[in-house]
Coordinates of C-alpha atoms and ligand atoms in Angstrom, one line a residue:
M192 CA -17.2 -25.1 -4.9
K193 CA -14.7 -27.3 -7.3
F194 CA -12.0 -25.7 -8.3
S195 CA -12.3 -25.9 -12.2
D196 CA -15.9 -23.8 -11.7
F197 CA -14.0 -21.1 -9.4
S198 CA -10.9 -21.0 -12.0
E199 CA -13.6 -20.3 -14.8
Y200 CA -14.4 -17.2 -12.9
L201 CA -10.9 -16.2 -12.8
E202 CA -10.3 -16.8 -16.7
K203 CA -13.6 -14.6 -17.5
L204 CA -11.7 -12.1 -14.6
E205 CA -8.6 -12.6 -15.9
A206 CA -10.1 -11.4 -19.7
T207 CA -11.8 -8.3 -18.4
S208 CA -11.0 -4.6 -18.5
S209 CA -13.4 -3.0 -17.1
R210 CA -14.0 -2.3 -13.6
L211 CA -17.9 -2.8 -13.6
L212 CA -17.9 -5.9 -15.2
L213 CA -15.4 -7.0 -12.9
I214 CA -17.3 -6.4 -10.0
E215 CA -20.4 -8.3 -11.5
I216 CA -18.7 -11.3 -12.3
L217 CA -17.0 -11.4 -8.9
S218 CA -19.7 -10.7 -7.3
E219 CA -21.5 -13.4 -8.9
L220 CA -19.4 -15.6 -7.9
L221 CA -19.2 -14.8 -4.4
K222 CA -22.9 -15.3 -4.3
K223 CA -22.8 -18.9 -5.2
T224 CA -19.9 -19.5 -2.5
P225 CA -20.5 -20.8 0.6
A226 CA -19.9 -19.6 4.2
T227 CA -17.2 -22.7 4.5
E228 CA -15.3 -21.1 1.4
I229 CA -15.9 -17.6 1.3
E230 CA -12.9 -16.8 3.3
K231 CA -10.5 -18.7 0.7
I232 CA -12.1 -17.6 -2.2
V233 CA -11.3 -14.2 -1.0
Y234 CA -7.6 -14.5 -0.3
L235 CA -7.2 -16.6 -3.7
I236 CA -8.6 -14.0 -5.8
Q237 CA -6.2 -11.9 -4.1
G238 CA -3.2 -14.8 -5.0
R239 CA -2.6 -15.7 -1.4
I240 CA -3.9 -18.0 1.6
A241 CA -3.8 -15.7 4.3
P242 CA -4.1 -11.6 4.6
F243 CA -1.2 -9.9 3.0
F244 CA -0.3 -9.0 6.2
A245 CA 0.5 -12.9 7.6
P246 CA 4.3 -13.9 6.6
I247 CA 2.4 -16.7 5.2
E248 CA 4.1 -17.0 1.4
I249 CA 4.2 -20.3 -0.9
G250 CA 7.0 -18.7 -2.8
M251 CA 8.4 -21.2 -5.2
A252 CA 10.7 -20.0 -8.2
E253 CA 10.2 -20.3 -11.7
K254 CA 12.4 -23.1 -12.5
S255 CA 10.4 -25.0 -9.5
V256 CA 6.9 -24.4 -10.6
A257 CA 8.2 -25.4 -14.0
A258 CA 9.4 -28.8 -13.0
S259 CA 6.1 -29.3 -10.9
I260 CA 4.3 -29.0 -14.6
A261 CA 6.7 -30.9 -16.2
I262 CA 6.0 -34.2 -13.6
A263 CA 2.5 -34.1 -13.9
Y264 CA 2.4 -33.5 -17.9
G265 CA 5.0 -35.2 -19.0
G266 CA 7.8 -33.5 -20.9
S267 CA 11.2 -32.0 -19.5
K268 CA 11.6 -29.2 -17.1
E269 CA 14.1 -27.7 -19.6
D270 CA 10.9 -27.5 -22.0
A271 CA 8.9 -26.0 -20.0
T272 CA 11.5 -23.5 -19.0
R273 CA 12.0 -22.7 -23.1
L274 CA 8.1 -22.4 -23.5
F275 CA 8.2 -20.3 -20.6
N276 CA 10.6 -17.6 -22.1
K277 CA 8.6 -17.6 -24.8
L278 CA 4.8 -17.1 -23.3
G279 CA 6.6 -14.8 -20.3
D280 CA 3.9 -16.6 -18.4
M281 CA 3.9 -19.9 -16.3
G282 CA 0.1 -20.0 -16.3
K283 CA -0.1 -20.3 -20.1
V284 CA 2.6 -22.7 -20.0
A285 CA 0.6 -25.1 -17.6
F286 CA -2.3 -24.4 -19.7
E287 CA -0.8 -25.8 -23.3
L288 CA 0.9 -28.5 -21.6
A289 CA -1.8 -29.5 -19.4
A290 CA -4.1 -29.7 -23.0
G291 CA -6.1 -32.9 -23.0
S292 CA -6.2 -33.3 -19.5
K293 CA -9.4 -34.0 -17.4
G294 CA -8.9 -32.6 -14.4
S295 CA -11.5 -34.0 -11.3
E296 CA -14.1 -33.0 -8.9
I297 CA -11.5 -31.3 -6.7
T298 CA -12.3 -28.4 -4.4
V299 CA -11.5 -25.2 -3.7
S300 CA -11.0 -26.1 0.3
E301 CA -9.0 -28.8 -0.6
V302 CA -6.7 -27.3 -3.2
F303 CA -6.3 -24.5 -0.7
E304 CA -5.6 -27.1 1.9
I305 CA -2.4 -28.1 -0.3
L306 CA -1.6 -24.8 -1.1
T307 CA -1.3 -24.5 3.0
Q308 CA 0.9 -27.6 3.0
I309 CA 3.1 -26.2 0.4
A310 CA 3.7 -23.0 2.3
G311 CA 4.0 -24.8 5.5
T312 CA 7.2 -27.0 4.1
S313 CA 10.2 -26.5 6.0
G314 CA 13.8 -28.0 6.5
A315 CA 15.6 -30.0 4.5
G316 CA 14.6 -31.5 1.1
T317 CA 11.8 -28.3 0.7
V318 CA 12.3 -27.5 -2.9
E319 CA 11.3 -31.2 -3.9
K320 CA 8.3 -31.8 -1.7
R321 CA 6.9 -28.4 -2.8
Q322 CA 7.3 -29.5 -6.2
N323 CA 6.1 -33.0 -5.1
L324 CA 2.9 -31.6 -3.5
L325 CA 2.4 -29.3 -6.7
S326 CA 2.7 -31.6 -9.3
S327 CA 0.2 -34.0 -7.8
L328 CA -2.4 -31.5 -7.7
L329 CA -1.7 -30.7 -11.2
S330 CA -2.3 -33.5 -11.8
K331 CA -6.0 -33.4 -11.0
L332 CA -6.7 -30.2 -12.6
D333 CA -7.7 -29.5 -16.3
P334 CA -6.0 -26.9 -18.0
I335 CA -7.7 -23.8 -17.4
S336 CA -7.7 -25.0 -13.6
A337 CA -3.8 -25.6 -13.9
K338 CA -3.1 -21.8 -15.4
H339 CA -4.6 -20.2 -12.6
L340 CA -3.1 -22.7 -10.0
V341 CA 0.4 -22.1 -11.0
R342 CA 0.5 -18.1 -10.7
V343 CA -0.2 -18.4 -6.7
P344 CA 3.1 -19.9 -5.9
L345 CA 4.8 -17.2 -8.3
G346 CA 2.8 -14.2 -6.6
N347 CA 1.0 -13.2 -9.7
T348 CA -2.6 -13.8 -10.0
R349 CA -2.6 -11.2 -13.4
L350 CA -6.2 -10.3 -12.4
G351 CA -5.2 -7.1 -11.8
I352 CA -8.2 -6.9 -8.6
G353 CA -7.6 -4.4 -6.1
D354 CA -9.2 -3.9 -2.4
P355 CA -11.6 -1.7 -3.2
T356 CA -12.9 -4.1 -6.0
I357 CA -13.5 -6.6 -3.9
L358 CA -15.0 -4.6 -1.0
D359 CA -17.9 -3.0 -3.7
A360 CA -18.3 -7.0 -5.0
L361 CA -18.8 -8.2 -1.1
A362 CA -21.4 -5.9 -0.7
T363 CA -23.1 -6.4 -4.5
A364 CA -22.9 -10.2 -3.3
K365 CA -24.3 -9.8 0.1
L366 CA -26.2 -6.7 0.9
G367 CA -27.6 -6.4 -2.6
D368 CA -25.8 -2.8 -3.5
K369 CA -23.1 -0.8 -2.4
S370 CA -25.0 1.6 0.3
N371 CA -23.2 0.1 3.1
R372 CA -20.0 -0.6 1.7
K373 CA -18.7 2.4 4.0
L374 CA -19.3 -0.1 6.8
L375 CA -17.0 -3.1 5.2
E376 CA -14.5 -0.8 4.9
G377 CA -14.7 0.8 7.9
A378 CA -13.7 -3.1 8.9
Y379 CA -11.3 -3.1 6.3
N380 CA -9.7 0.0 7.6
R381 CA -9.4 -1.6 11.3
T382 CA -8.5 -5.5 10.1
S383 CA -6.7 -5.0 7.1
D384 CA -7.9 -8.9 6.4
L385 CA -10.7 -9.1 3.7
G386 CA -11.2 -12.7 3.9
L387 CA -12.1 -12.0 7.7
I388 CA -14.3 -9.2 6.8
A389 CA -15.7 -12.2 3.8
K390 CA -16.8 -14.8 6.5
T391 CA -18.2 -12.3 9.2
L392 CA -20.7 -11.0 6.7
W393 CA -21.4 -14.2 5.5
D394 CA -21.8 -15.4 9.1
K395 CA -22.8 -12.8 11.0
G396 CA -24.3 -10.4 8.4
L397 CA -23.6 -6.7 8.4
P398 CA -24.1 -5.8 12.2
G399 CA -21.4 -8.3 12.9
V400 CA -18.9 -6.3 10.6
E401 CA -19.6 -3.5 12.2
R402 CA -18.4 -5.3 15.8
L403 CA -14.9 -5.8 14.3
E404 CA -12.6 -3.9 16.1
V405 CA -9.0 -3.8 16.0
R406 CA -6.8 -6.9 16.9
V407 CA -3.2 -6.9 18.3
G408 CA -1.6 -8.5 15.5
S409 CA -3.6 -6.9 12.4
P410 CA -2.2 -4.1 11.5
I411 CA -4.7 -1.0 11.2
R412 CA -4.5 1.4 8.2
S413 CA -2.5 4.1 8.4
E414 CA -3.9 8.0 9.1
L415 CA -2.6 10.0 6.6
C416 CA -1.8 13.7 6.0
E417 CA -3.5 16.1 3.6
R418 CA -1.5 19.1 2.8
L419 CA -2.0 22.8 3.2
P420 CA 0.3 25.4 2.0
N421 CA 1.4 27.3 4.1
A422 CA 0.3 27.9 8.4
E423 CA -2.1 30.6 8.1
K424 CA -4.1 28.1 6.2
V425 CA -3.4 25.6 9.0
I426 CA -5.1 27.4 11.4
E427 CA -8.0 28.7 9.3
K428 CA -8.7 25.1 8.5
M429 CA -7.7 23.1 11.6
S430 CA -8.0 25.4 14.6
F431 CA -11.4 24.8 15.8
D432 CA -13.0 22.4 17.6
S433 CA -15.1 20.6 15.3
P434 CA -14.5 20.7 11.2
S435 CA -18.0 22.0 11.1
T436 CA -17.5 25.3 12.9
G437 CA -13.5 25.2 11.2
S438 CA -15.2 28.1 8.5
G439 CA -12.5 30.8 9.8
Q440 CA -14.9 32.8 11.5
G441 CA -15.0 34.0 15.2
A442 CA -11.4 34.0 17.0
Q443 CA -13.4 32.9 20.1
D444 CA -13.8 29.3 19.1
K445 CA -10.3 28.5 18.1
V446 CA -8.5 25.9 20.1
G447 CA -5.3 25.3 18.4
V448 CA -3.5 22.5 16.5
D449 CA -1.6 20.0 17.8
V450 CA 2.0 20.8 16.2
Q451 CA 4.2 17.8 16.1
L452 CA 7.9 17.7 14.5
K453 CA 7.7 15.5 10.6
Y454 CA 10.6 13.0 11.2
D455 CA 11.7 11.6 7.9
G456 CA 12.1 7.5 8.5
F457 CA 9.5 5.0 8.0
R458 CA 6.8 4.1 9.3
V459 CA 7.0 1.4 12.0
Q460 CA 3.2 0.0 13.6
I461 CA 4.1 -1.9 16.5
H462 CA 2.1 -4.7 18.3
K463 CA 2.7 -5.9 21.6
E464 CA 0.9 -8.6 23.4
G465 CA 2.6 -9.7 25.9
Q466 CA 6.1 -11.1 25.4
N467 CA 5.1 -11.0 21.5
V468 CA 5.8 -8.0 19.0
R469 CA 5.0 -7.6 16.1
M470 CA 5.5 -4.9 13.1
F471 CA 3.9 -3.6 10.4
S472 CA 4.7 -1.5 7.3
R473 CA 3.3 1.1 5.6
N474 CA 2.0 -0.7 3.3
L475 CA 1.0 -3.4 6.0
E476 CA 3.7 -5.9 6.0
E477 CA 5.2 -7.4 8.8
M478 CA 8.8 -6.6 9.1
T479 CA 9.0 -8.0 12.7
H480 CA 12.3 -9.9 12.2
M481 CA 14.0 -6.4 10.4
F482 CA 14.2 -4.7 13.5
P483 CA 15.6 -6.5 17.0
E484 CA 16.4 -3.6 18.6
L485 CA 13.0 -2.3 18.3
I486 CA 11.4 -5.6 19.7
K487 CA 13.9 -5.2 22.8
A488 CA 12.7 -1.8 23.5
T489 CA 8.9 -2.0 22.9
L490 CA 9.5 -5.5 25.4
S491 CA 11.8 -3.0 28.2
Q492 CA 9.8 0.3 27.6
V493 CA 6.2 -0.6 27.0
K494 CA 4.1 0.0 30.1
A495 CA 0.9 -2.1 29.1
D496 CA 0.7 -5.8 28.4
T497 CA -0.7 -5.0 25.0
A498 CA -1.0 -2.2 22.8
I499 CA -0.7 -1.0 19.4
L500 CA 1.5 2.1 18.6
D501 CA 2.2 4.1 15.6
T502 CA 5.7 5.4 15.1
E503 CA 8.1 6.8 12.1
A504 CA 11.5 5.0 12.9
L505 CA 15.0 6.5 11.8
A506 CA 18.4 5.0 11.6
Y507 CA 20.7 6.9 13.8
N508 CA 24.7 7.0 13.9
P509 CA 25.7 6.3 17.9
Q510 CA 29.1 8.1 16.7
S511 CA 28.1 11.4 16.0
E512 CA 24.5 11.0 17.8
E513 CA 22.6 12.1 14.2
F514 CA 19.8 10.9 12.8
L515 CA 20.9 9.6 9.2
P516 CA 19.1 10.7 6.2
F517 CA 16.1 8.6 4.8
Q518 CA 18.0 6.8 2.5
E519 CA 20.2 5.8 5.2
T520 CA 17.3 4.4 7.2
T521 CA 15.8 2.7 4.0
K522 CA 18.4 0.1 4.6
R523 CA 17.5 -1.4 7.4
R524 CA 14.8 -3.0 5.8
R525 CA 16.1 -6.0 4.4
K526 CA 16.2 -9.1 5.1
H527 CA 19.7 -10.6 5.8
G528 CA 22.7 -9.0 7.4
I529 CA 19.9 -8.2 9.9
E530 CA 22.2 -8.2 13.3
E531 CA 25.7 -6.4 11.7
A532 CA 23.0 -4.0 9.7
A533 CA 21.6 -3.6 13.5
L534 CA 24.6 -2.5 14.8
K535 CA 25.9 -0.3 11.8
L536 CA 22.6 1.8 11.9
P537 CA 20.7 1.3 14.7
L538 CA 17.1 2.7 15.3
K539 CA 15.5 4.6 17.4
A540 CA 11.3 5.2 16.6
F541 CA 9.2 8.0 17.7
V542 CA 6.0 7.2 18.9
F543 CA 3.2 9.8 18.0
D544 CA 0.3 7.7 18.6
I545 CA -1.2 4.6 20.6
L546 CA -4.4 2.6 18.9
Y547 CA -4.6 -0.2 21.6
K548 CA -3.8 -0.2 25.1
D549 CA -4.7 -3.4 27.3
G550 CA -7.6 -4.9 25.7
K551 CA -9.5 -1.2 24.4
Q552 CA -9.4 0.2 21.3
L553 CA -8.7 3.9 21.5
L554 CA -9.6 4.8 17.8
D555 CA -12.2 7.0 18.9
E556 CA -10.8 8.5 21.8
P557 CA -9.7 12.5 21.1
L558 CA -5.9 13.3 20.0
T559 CA -5.4 15.0 23.0
K560 CA -6.8 12.3 25.3
R561 CA -4.7 9.0 22.9
M562 CA -1.4 11.4 23.6
K563 CA -1.8 11.7 27.4
I564 CA -2.5 7.9 27.6
L565 CA 1.0 7.9 25.9
D566 CA 2.8 9.5 28.6
G567 CA 1.6 6.9 30.7
V568 CA 2.4 4.1 28.5
I569 CA 6.5 4.6 27.3
K570 CA 9.0 4.4 30.1
E571 CA 11.9 6.9 28.8
D572 CA 15.0 5.6 27.0
D573 CA 16.4 6.2 24.3
V574 CA 15.1 3.6 21.8
L575 CA 11.4 4.7 22.0
I576 CA 11.1 8.0 22.2
R577 CA 7.1 9.7 22.9
T578 CA 7.1 12.5 20.2
K579 CA 7.1 16.0 21.7
N580 CA 4.3 17.9 21.1
Q581 CA 2.3 21.3 21.6
T582 CA -0.6 23.6 21.2
V583 CA -0.3 26.3 18.9
K584 CA -3.4 28.6 18.1
D585 CA -1.6 31.3 15.9
P586 CA -0.1 31.3 12.5
K587 CA 3.7 33.0 13.6
T588 CA 4.3 30.6 16.1
L589 CA 3.1 27.8 13.4
S590 CA 5.6 29.1 10.7
L591 CA 8.5 29.7 13.5
L592 CA 8.4 26.7 14.4
L593 CA 8.2 24.9 10.6
E594 CA 11.3 27.5 10.2
D595 CA 13.1 25.6 13.7
A596 CA 12.4 22.3 12.1
I597 CA 13.6 22.7 8.5
S598 CA 17.0 24.5 10.5
K599 CA 17.6 21.2 12.7
G600 CA 17.4 19.4 8.9
L601 CA 13.7 17.9 9.2
E602 CA 11.2 17.5 6.9
G603 CA 9.2 19.8 8.5
L604 CA 5.9 19.1 10.7
V605 CA 2.6 17.3 11.2
V606 CA -0.3 19.4 12.5
K607 CA -3.1 17.8 13.9
R608 CA -6.9 18.7 15.0
L609 CA -6.6 18.4 19.0
E610 CA -10.3 16.6 19.1
S611 CA -9.4 14.4 16.1
P612 CA -10.1 10.4 16.6
Y613 CA -7.7 8.1 14.8
E614 CA -9.1 7.5 11.3
A615 CA -8.1 4.2 10.1
G616 CA -6.8 4.2 6.5
G617 CA -8.5 7.9 6.3
R618 CA -6.4 11.3 4.5
N619 CA -8.2 14.1 5.5
F620 CA -7.6 17.4 7.4
N621 CA -7.2 15.7 10.5
W622 CA -3.3 16.0 10.2
V623 CA -1.8 17.9 7.6
K624 CA 2.1 17.7 6.5
L625 CA 3.7 21.0 6.2
K626 CA 6.8 21.4 4.3
R627 CA 9.5 23.5 2.9
H628 CA 9.2 24.7 0.1
S629 CA 11.3 26.2 -2.5
D630 CA 10.1 28.3 -5.5
G631 CA 9.2 27.2 -8.6
E632 CA 8.8 23.4 -7.0
L633 CA 5.6 22.2 -5.9
S634 CA 5.7 22.2 -2.2
D635 CA 5.5 18.1 -2.5
T636 CA 6.9 15.0 -4.6
I637 CA 4.2 12.8 -6.4
D638 CA 4.3 9.3 -5.6
C639 CA 3.6 7.4 -9.1
V640 CA 2.7 4.1 -10.4
I641 CA 4.8 3.0 -13.6
L642 CA 2.3 1.9 -16.3
G643 CA 4.4 1.3 -19.5
Y644 CA 7.4 2.5 -20.7
I645 CA 8.1 4.3 -24.5
S646 CA 11.1 2.4 -26.6
G647 CA 13.9 5.2 -26.7
R648 CA 15.9 6.2 -29.6
G649 CA 20.1 6.0 -29.2
K650 CA 21.8 5.0 -26.5
R651 CA 18.9 4.3 -24.4
T652 CA 17.2 1.9 -26.5
A653 CA 19.7 -0.9 -25.2
F654 CA 17.9 -0.7 -21.8
G655 CA 14.6 -0.4 -24.0
A656 CA 13.5 2.4 -22.8
G657 CA 13.4 6.3 -23.7
A658 CA 10.5 7.0 -21.0
L659 CA 8.5 6.3 -18.3
L660 CA 4.3 6.6 -19.0
V661 CA 3.4 7.4 -15.4
G662 CA 0.4 7.4 -13.6
V663 CA -1.9 8.4 -10.2
Y664 CA -4.8 6.2 -8.6
D665 CA -8.6 7.4 -8.8
K666 CA -9.8 6.3 -5.2
T667 CA -13.4 6.3 -6.1
K668 CA -13.1 4.4 -9.9
D669 CA -10.2 2.1 -8.2
E670 CA -8.0 2.4 -11.6
F671 CA -4.7 3.8 -12.8
V672 CA -5.0 7.1 -14.6
S673 CA -2.4 8.6 -16.5
I674 CA -0.6 11.8 -15.2
S675 CA 3.2 12.1 -17.0
R676 CA 5.8 10.7 -19.4
I677 CA 9.2 10.8 -17.5
G678 CA 12.3 11.3 -19.6
T679 CA 14.9 13.2 -17.8
G680 CA 16.4 12.4 -14.7
L681 CA 17.0 9.1 -14.6
T682 CA 20.7 7.6 -14.5
D683 CA 21.2 4.5 -16.8
E684 CA 21.5 2.6 -13.9
E685 CA 18.0 3.6 -12.9
W686 CA 16.8 3.0 -16.3
R687 CA 18.5 -0.5 -16.3
E688 CA 17.1 -0.9 -12.6
I689 CA 13.5 -0.5 -13.5
H690 CA 14.0 -2.4 -16.9
K691 CA 14.9 -5.4 -14.5
R692 CA 11.8 -5.3 -12.2
A693 CA 9.6 -4.1 -15.1
D694 CA 10.7 -7.1 -17.6
K695 CA 8.8 -9.7 -14.8
I696 CA 5.3 -7.7 -14.9
K697 CA 5.2 -7.3 -18.7
L698 CA 1.6 -7.9 -20.3
D699 CA 1.0 -7.9 -23.9
H700 CA -2.0 -5.7 -23.2
K701 CA -2.9 -3.2 -21.3
P702 CA -3.6 -4.2 -17.3
A703 CA -7.2 -4.4 -16.3
R704 CA -7.8 -0.8 -14.0
V705 CA -5.4 1.3 -16.2
N706 CA -7.4 4.1 -18.4
S707 CA -4.9 5.3 -20.3
L708 CA -5.2 7.5 -24.1
I709 CA -1.2 7.2 -24.5
A710 CA -0.6 3.5 -25.4
P711 CA 3.0 2.7 -24.2
S712 CA 5.5 0.2 -26.6
V713 CA 5.3 -2.2 -23.8
W714 CA 2.6 -2.0 -20.6
I715 CA 3.2 -3.4 -17.4
E716 CA 1.3 -4.3 -14.5
P717 CA 0.7 -1.2 -12.0
E718 CA 2.8 -1.9 -9.1
I719 CA 6.0 -0.1 -9.3
V720 CA 5.5 3.7 -7.1
I721 CA 8.4 6.2 -7.9
E722 CA 8.6 9.2 -6.5
V723 CA 8.2 12.3 -8.5
L724 CA 8.9 15.9 -8.3
A725 CA 8.0 18.1 -10.6
D726 CA 7.8 21.8 -11.0
E727 CA 3.5 22.2 -11.6
I728 CA 0.6 20.4 -12.6
T729 CA -0.7 21.8 -15.4
R730 CA -4.1 20.4 -17.6
S731 CA -3.7 18.5 -20.8
P732 CA -5.8 16.4 -23.1
L733 CA -3.2 13.7 -22.9
H734 CA -3.3 12.6 -20.2
T735 CA -6.5 10.8 -17.8
A736 CA -5.7 11.9 -14.5
G737 CA -8.7 13.5 -13.4
A738 CA -10.3 14.3 -17.1
S739 CA -13.9 14.3 -17.7
T740 CA -17.0 14.5 -19.9
S741 CA -19.8 16.4 -18.8
S742 CA -23.3 14.2 -19.0
A743 CA -25.0 17.4 -19.7
S744 CA -23.0 19.5 -22.0
G745 CA -20.7 17.2 -23.4
E746 CA -18.1 19.3 -22.8
K747 CA -14.4 18.3 -21.8
T748 CA -12.0 18.9 -18.8
P749 CA -8.3 17.1 -19.8
G750 CA -6.7 15.5 -17.0
F751 CA -3.6 16.9 -14.7
A752 CA 0.1 16.4 -15.8
L753 CA 2.9 16.8 -14.3
R754 CA 5.6 20.1 -15.8
F755 CA 9.4 19.0 -15.6
P756 CA 9.0 15.6 -13.9
R757 CA 11.9 14.0 -12.2
L758 CA 12.6 10.4 -10.6
V759 CA 13.3 11.5 -6.8
S760 CA 13.1 7.6 -5.5
F761 CA 11.7 4.0 -6.0
R762 CA 8.6 3.9 -3.1
D763 CA 7.4 0.6 -3.9
K764 CA 9.2 -1.1 -0.6
D765 CA 6.9 1.0 1.4
K766 CA 4.0 1.6 -0.9
K767 CA 2.1 -0.5 -2.6
A768 CA 0.1 1.0 -6.7
E769 CA -3.1 1.9 -4.2
D770 CA -1.3 3.9 -2.2
A771 CA 0.5 6.3 -4.6
T772 CA -1.2 9.7 -4.8
S773 CA -4.6 10.2 -5.7
V774 CA -6.3 11.8 -8.1
E775 CA -8.1 14.2 -5.2
E776 CA -4.8 14.9 -3.6
I777 CA -3.3 16.1 -7.3
K778 CA -6.4 18.3 -7.5
Q779 CA -5.5 20.1 -4.3
L780 CA -2.2 20.4 -5.4
Y781 CA -2.9 22.1 -8.7
E782 CA -5.3 24.5 -6.5
T783 CA -3.2 25.3 -3.7
Q784 CA 0.0 26.2 -6.3
Y785 CA -2.1 28.9 -7.1
S786 CA -2.8 29.9 -3.5
R787 CA 0.4 29.9 -2.7
Q788 CA 1.4 32.2 -5.6
K789 CA -1.5 34.6 -4.7
Ligands
ATP856 P1 2.0 9.4 2.5 O1 0.9 10.9 3.0 O2 1.3 8.3 1.6 O3 2.2 8.9 3.7 P2 4.5 10.1 2.2 O4 4.9 8.8 2.5 O5 5.5 10.4 1.4 O6 2.8 10.2 2.2 P3 4.2 12.2 3.8 O7 3.2 12.3 3.1 O8 5.5 13.0 3.7 O9 4.9 10.9 3.6 O10 4.2 12.5 5.7 C1 3.3 11.5 6.2 C2 4.0 10.3 6.7 O11 4.9 11.4 7.8 C3 3.9 9.4 7.7 O12 3.2 8.2 7.0 C4 4.7 9.1 8.5 O13 5.5 8.1 8.4 C5 5.4 10.3 9.0 N1 5.9 10.8 10.1 C6 7.0 11.5 10.6 N2 6.6 11.8 12.1 C7 4.9 12.1 12.0 C8 4.0 12.8 12.9 N3 4.9 13.2 14.3 N4 2.9 12.2 13.1 C9 2.4 11.5 12.1 N5 3.4 10.9 11.5 C10 4.6 11.3 11.1

């Protein structure tokens, strides 16, 4: 496919904010794509040249891209930078300066190849080499192609296309409709690689995709926890041998639940293949180089040639022999000063699951069996620690364990259904978190995505924000819906931080996939995830989270809103916007807050 034809589609996608239309345009593009280019096109739509988890970054600074544009189309780097300061988007700068440029017949594969060369450039003179490669590529492009190309090395495609939308489009393009989309999603949960799925679908059809297994080196999408309000509800709902019998009746088929301590660190998925170890975060980013002590421990403590382990890593103070709080632990996620940090804040990792061992995928094995396999895999030592677990059948024991965990300074418990498989990417009642809750507050925090900011009055005007408009994620529609405005509880420092980050991603129009009745003073790309604590979830016609209109009666159900919301922390280090709390979860929290009060 010619890169200019591909860019015409990107142009149409950029101008679309309706999700249905996005799927339609995308699937039209994919239908025209040959098997030899499908993988590349899927990565480029994501603004990448490899899957998200691959540590391949083209990573060029704005001034470098500005220099490339200047070399390609004439003019000075300063002029390009000035134009960028005015337009706020390097794509538009390239478009303007490329005016009149005819472009060429260059194909997507050829452009992809050059982008791969740019990413692979290293050593002395890297900046110049990259600039030259990019500028000679730009000189072969028409204005629209140039506009979309320069956004790739800057890591911002401005297309607003989420992974679920790409899955929808792949299904529509190749299978005719979305009826088998679940099978694509299953493969995505096991491999996290949309390019691979597309290529397999094009080459081997749906059966090929179904056969795609977990691969050591590709992160598996994490299984997540549901919430229940108390120990009684947990036993009632989870302590049965199959979900279908979990109606709460008949004590005879109660098998109990698996109870584990809930450590408050960060999730690390460890992949071992011979002497090679890689690690991935909750949002599937590669973190291997950040944790040398975990690599060492994996090599010495894991008794398997190949293995994938699900763990929670915590920083530890060797002097006081105490685990450090979450905020301290997150300081270990850094790119520089790794060795010093490893000495100052060494990590331990609690291993709570095993998903692969010596050539065999274990996702479909029941939890009890996986835990047994884990016993034989982790050699006892003090860096990797197999998480303790026990079977509990009655709510009283469960409550005591929860109190005990909290008194030890832990967050609470994770309760798991004994016979459940590992449901990659799933959040259901196979795993439930039980946390402490103080009266008058929700029992859990909510992860919101910042959608924009509303200009403030008085002293806050200096930072350009008086309140944030935040939303949650509607999984079924793959869109972000508003749930609250947050104005209080942010320090001046936090405002500055938000402003600094938001300025880089602000838009002059509502982003695609955002559904909000409130228009903030400035929209931003839905990227920044913050953890929010609120007193209560209420209903409000101002917000779109969970709002609906009955097609039969026309009756309107107002959206959900947060009462007294306040910022707890930034979560974007380990959460993508799509990992924010979902509308489904909000609905459940809304319902459980009443069942707790009963
Ligand atoms: P999310 O559910 O979206 O991950 P979160 O990041 O706020 O939300 P919680 O829901 O509070 O985290 O708890 C789930 C997390 O708890 C897991 O993702 C994992 O990182 C951590 N965790 C700690 N101990 C365990 C354990 N024994 N089993 C499973 N997860 C555990």
